[in-house]
Amino acid sequence: MGLEFYEELKALVGQEGSRLVAVDEVCKPMIRHWCEAMQDGNPLYTDEEYARKSKYGSIIAPPTMLLTWTMPPLWPPREQPPHPFEQFLEKLDKAGFYGILITNVAQKYHRPLFPGDHITFTYKVTDVSPEKKTSLGNGHFVTTTFIFTNQKGETVGTQSLTVLKYRIGP
Amino acid sequence: MAWKYLYWEDVEEGQELPTVTMNITCTTVIAGAIASRDFTPVHHDRDFVQKAGLKDILLNNATICGFVGKYLTDWTGPEGELKEISFRISTPCFPGDTMTKTGKVVKKYTGGDQHLVDVEYEFAVPQGRNCGGTGTIALPTRGH
């Protein structure tokens, strides 16, 4: 793929889609299910009495759960206008970069999340690399950044995810 | 239950975090995927991944995030406050793997009114490094 293709990709960087609303509000059952799966016994997440006496005054969600609140429902499909990120992936698929693999994850936590909080979020592609040779095949690294906001309009955290979109096979 | 608390004063740069091992099973992988609402077939459908040329289903990125959080606050106790984490995934973690978690303190400092430490960690599986990265945690102080 030539320089022209990379320029086309770069033109899509920074385009933000519409704000999306989390399907579920932050809630104790989903927190407890997470703690079961992660084998995390932190009492701030599941011990009512401990959490009430803590500086938070209440149960909080594990901060690493950030992205979980915003995952799309399995059914029915979320009705939303197409996001620029999807165009990005489509463009790479059409050019033969079908493979996808998450390579980097970064989360920043600005505020604790409490049961009852309702998250909205936006995301956009913030970086794309030129075509690079990797052990899986040639590909582009694409970084997407999410900003999560609570019902008061406060930023609760951010996450960036880098995926490698690569050409499978020789 | 009595909880342990790690105070900022008691941490030194270069100090190692405890080595912790964990056995990863199909149930670990699938429970993590579903608890993080990640229904991508590579995290629960063995037929699907084997057709795609992978050995088995693999741990998803949200579960690695959850394990990083657990590893760090199991070390600090519940008053350790995660500020940020960042890691690179190098090789997949499959059912049957033993995951070995190691880490060390790389920086101890104050920022505003917070008492912070930066740590590095690595989660290894038999085929190599599953993930490695950094984290920043605010710790309580003995005076408070």
Coordinates of C-alpha atoms in Angstrom, one line a residue:
Chain A
M1 CA 0.0 0.0 0.0
G2 CA 1.3 3.4 -0.9
L3 CA 1.7 6.7 0.8
E4 CA -1.6 7.8 -0.7
F5 CA -3.6 5.2 1.3
Y6 CA -1.8 6.3 4.5
E7 CA -2.8 9.9 3.7
E8 CA -6.4 8.8 3.3
L9 CA -6.3 7.1 6.7
K10 CA -4.7 10.1 8.3
A11 CA -7.5 12.3 7.0
L12 CA -10.0 10.3 9.2
V13 CA -8.0 10.8 12.4
G14 CA -9.7 13.0 15.0
Q15 CA -13.2 12.7 13.7
E16 CA -15.5 12.3 16.6
G17 CA -18.8 10.3 16.4
S18 CA -21.9 11.3 18.3
R19 CA -22.1 10.8 22.1
L20 CA -23.2 7.4 23.1
V21 CA -25.1 6.4 26.3
A22 CA -24.2 3.3 28.4
V23 CA -26.9 0.7 28.3
D24 CA -26.8 0.0 32.1
E25 CA -26.1 2.4 34.9
V26 CA -23.3 1.6 37.3
C27 CA -24.8 -1.1 39.6
K28 CA -23.8 -3.5 42.3
P29 CA -24.7 -6.7 40.5
M30 CA -22.5 -6.0 37.6
I31 CA -19.7 -4.9 40.0
R32 CA -20.0 -8.2 41.9
H33 CA -20.0 -10.3 38.8
W34 CA -16.8 -8.5 37.7
C35 CA -15.2 -9.1 41.1
E36 CA -16.1 -12.8 40.8
A37 CA -14.5 -13.1 37.4
M38 CA -11.4 -11.2 38.3
Q39 CA -11.2 -12.8 41.8
D40 CA -10.9 -9.3 43.3
G41 CA -11.8 -9.2 47.0
N42 CA -11.3 -5.4 47.4
P43 CA -14.0 -4.6 50.0
L44 CA -14.6 -1.1 48.5
Y45 CA -16.4 -3.0 45.6
T46 CA -18.5 -5.5 47.5
D47 CA -18.5 -4.9 51.3
E48 CA -21.3 -2.5 52.1
E49 CA -20.2 -1.8 55.6
Y50 CA -16.5 -1.4 54.8
A51 CA -17.3 0.9 51.9
R52 CA -19.7 3.1 53.9
K53 CA -17.0 3.8 56.5
S54 CA -14.4 4.5 53.7
K55 CA -13.6 8.0 52.3
Y56 CA -16.1 7.3 49.5
G57 CA -19.0 6.6 51.9
S58 CA -20.3 4.0 49.5
I59 CA -19.5 1.0 47.3
I60 CA -17.5 2.1 44.2
A61 CA -16.9 0.3 40.9
P62 CA -13.5 -1.1 40.2
P63 CA -11.8 1.6 38.2
T64 CA -10.6 -0.9 35.6
M65 CA -14.3 -1.6 34.7
L66 CA -14.5 1.7 32.9
L67 CA -15.0 0.3 29.3
T68 CA -17.4 -2.4 30.5
W69 CA -20.1 0.1 31.3
T70 CA -20.1 1.2 27.7
M71 CA -20.0 -2.1 25.8
P72 CA -22.7 -2.5 23.1
P73 CA -25.6 -4.8 23.9
L74 CA -25.5 -8.3 22.3
W75 CA -29.2 -7.9 21.4
P76 CA -30.9 -5.9 20.2
P77 CA -28.3 -4.0 18.2
R78 CA -27.7 -0.4 19.3
E79 CA -29.3 2.0 16.8
Q80 CA -26.7 4.7 16.1
P81 CA -25.3 6.6 13.2
P82 CA -22.2 5.1 11.7
H83 CA -19.1 6.0 13.6
P84 CA -16.0 7.3 11.9
F85 CA -14.0 4.5 13.5
E86 CA -16.1 1.9 11.6
Q87 CA -15.3 3.7 8.3
F88 CA -11.6 3.4 9.4
L89 CA -11.8 -0.3 10.0
E90 CA -13.8 -0.8 6.7
K91 CA -11.2 1.0 4.8
L92 CA -8.4 -1.2 6.2
D93 CA -10.5 -4.4 5.6
K94 CA -11.0 -3.4 2.0
A95 CA -7.3 -2.9 1.6
G96 CA -6.7 -6.4 2.8
F97 CA -5.8 -5.7 6.5
Y98 CA -8.4 -8.1 7.9
G99 CA -6.6 -9.2 11.0
I100 CA -7.2 -7.4 14.2
L101 CA -5.4 -7.6 17.5
I102 CA -5.3 -5.4 20.5
T103 CA -1.8 -4.4 21.4
N104 CA -1.9 -1.6 23.9
V105 CA -4.4 -0.5 26.6
A106 CA -4.2 2.6 28.8
Q107 CA -6.7 3.9 31.3
K108 CA -6.8 7.1 33.4
Y109 CA -9.1 7.4 36.4
H110 CA -10.3 10.9 37.2
R111 CA -13.2 10.2 39.6
P112 CA -14.7 7.1 41.3
L113 CA -17.8 5.6 39.8
F114 CA -20.7 5.0 42.2
P115 CA -23.8 2.7 41.8
G116 CA -26.5 4.8 40.1
D117 CA -24.0 6.8 37.9
H118 CA -24.9 6.9 34.3
I119 CA -22.0 7.0 31.8
T120 CA -22.0 8.6 28.4
F121 CA -18.9 8.6 26.1
T122 CA -17.3 9.7 22.9
Y123 CA -14.4 8.2 21.1
K124 CA -12.3 8.9 18.1
V125 CA -9.2 7.6 16.3
T126 CA -6.3 9.6 17.7
D127 CA -3.4 8.0 15.8
V128 CA -2.5 5.8 12.9
S129 CA 0.9 4.5 12.1
P130 CA 2.4 4.1 8.6
E131 CA 2.4 0.5 7.3
K132 CA 4.8 -1.5 9.5
K133 CA 6.3 -4.9 9.3
T134 CA 5.2 -7.1 12.2
S135 CA 5.6 -10.8 13.1
L136 CA 2.0 -11.4 12.1
G137 CA 2.2 -9.5 8.7
N138 CA 2.3 -6.0 7.5
G139 CA -0.2 -3.7 9.2
H140 CA -1.2 -0.4 10.6
F141 CA -1.4 0.4 14.4
V142 CA -4.6 2.4 15.1
T143 CA -5.2 4.1 18.4
T144 CA -8.7 5.0 19.6
T145 CA -9.3 7.3 22.6
F146 CA -12.5 7.1 24.7
I147 CA -13.6 9.9 27.1
F148 CA -16.2 8.8 29.7
T149 CA -18.5 11.3 31.4
N150 CA -21.0 10.9 34.3
Q151 CA -24.5 12.3 34.6
K152 CA -23.1 15.6 36.1
G153 CA -21.0 16.2 33.0
E154 CA -17.7 15.4 34.9
T155 CA -15.0 13.4 33.1
V156 CA -14.7 10.1 35.1
G157 CA -11.9 8.6 33.0
T158 CA -10.3 8.0 29.7
Q159 CA -9.1 4.9 27.8
S160 CA -6.9 4.5 24.8
L161 CA -6.8 1.2 22.8
T162 CA -4.3 0.4 20.1
V163 CA -5.1 -2.3 17.6
L164 CA -2.9 -3.8 14.9
K165 CA -4.9 -4.2 11.6
Y166 CA -2.7 -6.6 9.7
R167 CA -2.6 -8.5 6.4
I168 CA -3.0 -12.2 7.2
G169 CA -0.6 -14.5 5.4
P170 CA 2.4 -13.5 3.2
Chain B
M1 CA -11.9 -9.4 58.1
A2 CA -8.8 -7.4 58.8
W3 CA -7.4 -5.6 55.7
K4 CA -3.8 -4.7 55.3
Y5 CA -2.7 -1.2 54.4
L6 CA 0.4 -0.2 52.6
Y7 CA 1.6 3.3 53.6
W8 CA 3.6 5.5 51.3
E9 CA 6.3 5.9 53.9
D10 CA 7.0 2.2 53.8
V11 CA 7.6 1.9 50.1
E12 CA 11.0 2.2 48.5
E13 CA 12.0 2.7 44.9
G14 CA 13.3 -0.6 43.5
Q15 CA 11.1 -2.6 46.0
E16 CA 9.6 -5.7 44.4
L17 CA 5.9 -6.5 44.5
P18 CA 5.0 -10.1 45.5
T19 CA 5.1 -12.8 42.8
V20 CA 1.6 -14.2 42.4
T21 CA 0.6 -17.1 40.2
M22 CA -2.8 -17.9 38.9
N23 CA -4.2 -20.8 36.9
I24 CA -6.1 -19.8 33.9
T25 CA -9.0 -22.1 32.9
C26 CA -11.7 -21.9 30.2
T27 CA -14.0 -20.7 32.9
T28 CA -11.5 -17.9 33.9
V29 CA -11.4 -16.7 30.3
I30 CA -15.1 -16.9 29.6
A31 CA -16.2 -15.5 33.0
G32 CA -13.9 -12.5 32.4
A33 CA -15.2 -11.9 28.9
I34 CA -18.8 -12.1 29.9
A35 CA -18.4 -10.0 33.1
S36 CA -16.8 -7.3 30.9
R37 CA -19.6 -7.7 28.3
D38 CA -17.2 -8.7 25.6
F39 CA -19.0 -11.3 23.3
T40 CA -16.3 -11.4 20.7
P41 CA -16.1 -15.1 19.7
V42 CA -12.3 -15.4 20.2
H43 CA -13.0 -15.2 24.0
H44 CA -15.5 -18.0 24.3
D45 CA -15.8 -20.1 21.0
R46 CA -13.0 -22.7 20.7
D47 CA -14.3 -23.9 17.3
F48 CA -14.3 -20.4 16.0
V49 CA -10.7 -19.6 17.1
Q50 CA -9.3 -22.9 15.9
K51 CA -10.7 -22.4 12.5
A52 CA -9.0 -19.0 12.6
G53 CA -5.7 -20.7 13.3
L54 CA -5.4 -20.0 17.0
K55 CA -4.6 -22.7 19.6
D56 CA -7.5 -21.8 21.9
I57 CA -9.7 -19.0 23.2
L58 CA -7.7 -16.2 24.8
L59 CA -8.0 -13.8 27.7
N60 CA -9.6 -10.5 26.6
N61 CA -8.0 -7.1 27.3
A62 CA -10.7 -6.1 29.9
T63 CA -9.8 -9.2 32.0
I64 CA -6.1 -8.2 31.8
C65 CA -7.2 -4.7 33.0
G66 CA -9.1 -6.4 35.9
F67 CA -6.1 -8.6 36.8
V68 CA -3.8 -5.6 36.8
G69 CA -6.2 -3.7 39.1
K70 CA -6.4 -6.8 41.4
Y71 CA -2.7 -7.3 41.4
L72 CA -1.9 -3.7 42.4
T73 CA -4.6 -3.2 45.1
D74 CA -4.1 -6.7 46.5
W75 CA -0.5 -5.4 47.1
T76 CA -1.5 -2.0 48.5
G77 CA -4.7 -2.9 50.3
P78 CA -8.0 -1.2 49.6
E79 CA -6.8 2.3 50.4
G80 CA -4.4 2.2 47.4
E81 CA -6.1 4.3 44.7
L82 CA -5.4 3.5 41.1
K83 CA -4.7 6.6 39.1
E84 CA -3.8 5.1 35.8
I85 CA -2.6 1.9 34.1
S86 CA -1.0 1.3 30.8
F87 CA 0.3 -2.0 29.2
R88 CA 1.3 -3.7 26.1
I89 CA -0.1 -7.1 25.2
S90 CA 2.7 -9.3 23.6
T91 CA 1.4 -12.9 23.5
P92 CA -2.0 -14.4 24.2
C93 CA -2.9 -16.1 27.5
F94 CA -4.8 -19.4 26.9
P95 CA -6.8 -21.8 29.2
G96 CA -4.3 -24.2 30.9
D97 CA -1.7 -21.5 31.3
T98 CA -0.2 -20.6 34.6
M99 CA 0.1 -16.8 34.8
T100 CA 3.0 -15.5 36.9
K101 CA 2.6 -11.8 38.0
T102 CA 5.7 -9.8 39.1
G103 CA 6.3 -6.1 39.6
K104 CA 8.4 -3.5 41.2
V105 CA 8.3 0.1 42.4
V106 CA 10.1 2.4 40.0
K107 CA 9.3 5.9 41.4
K108 CA 8.0 7.4 44.6
Y109 CA 6.9 11.0 44.7
T110 CA 4.3 13.6 45.6
G111 CA 2.0 15.4 43.2
G112 CA -0.3 18.1 44.7
D113 CA -1.5 16.6 47.9
Q114 CA -1.2 13.1 46.7
H115 CA 1.5 10.5 47.7
L116 CA 2.2 8.5 44.6
V117 CA 4.1 5.5 43.4
D118 CA 4.8 4.3 39.9
V119 CA 5.1 0.6 39.4
E120 CA 6.1 -1.7 36.6
Y121 CA 4.6 -5.2 36.2
E122 CA 4.8 -8.1 33.9
F123 CA 2.3 -11.1 33.6
A124 CA 4.1 -14.1 32.1
V125 CA 2.6 -17.2 30.6
P126 CA 4.6 -20.3 29.4
Q127 CA 4.8 -19.0 25.8
G128 CA 6.2 -15.6 26.9
R129 CA 5.1 -12.3 28.2
N130 CA 1.3 -11.9 28.2
C131 CA 1.5 -8.2 29.1
G132 CA 3.8 -5.7 30.7
G133 CA 3.3 -2.1 31.7
T134 CA 3.1 0.6 34.3
G135 CA 0.7 1.9 36.8
T136 CA 0.3 4.9 39.1
I137 CA -1.2 4.5 42.6
A138 CA -1.9 7.0 45.4
L139 CA -1.2 5.6 48.8
P140 CA -2.3 6.6 52.3
T141 CA 0.3 8.2 54.6
R142 CA 0.8 7.3 58.3
G143 CA -0.1 10.8 59.4
H144 CA -3.7 10.5 58.0

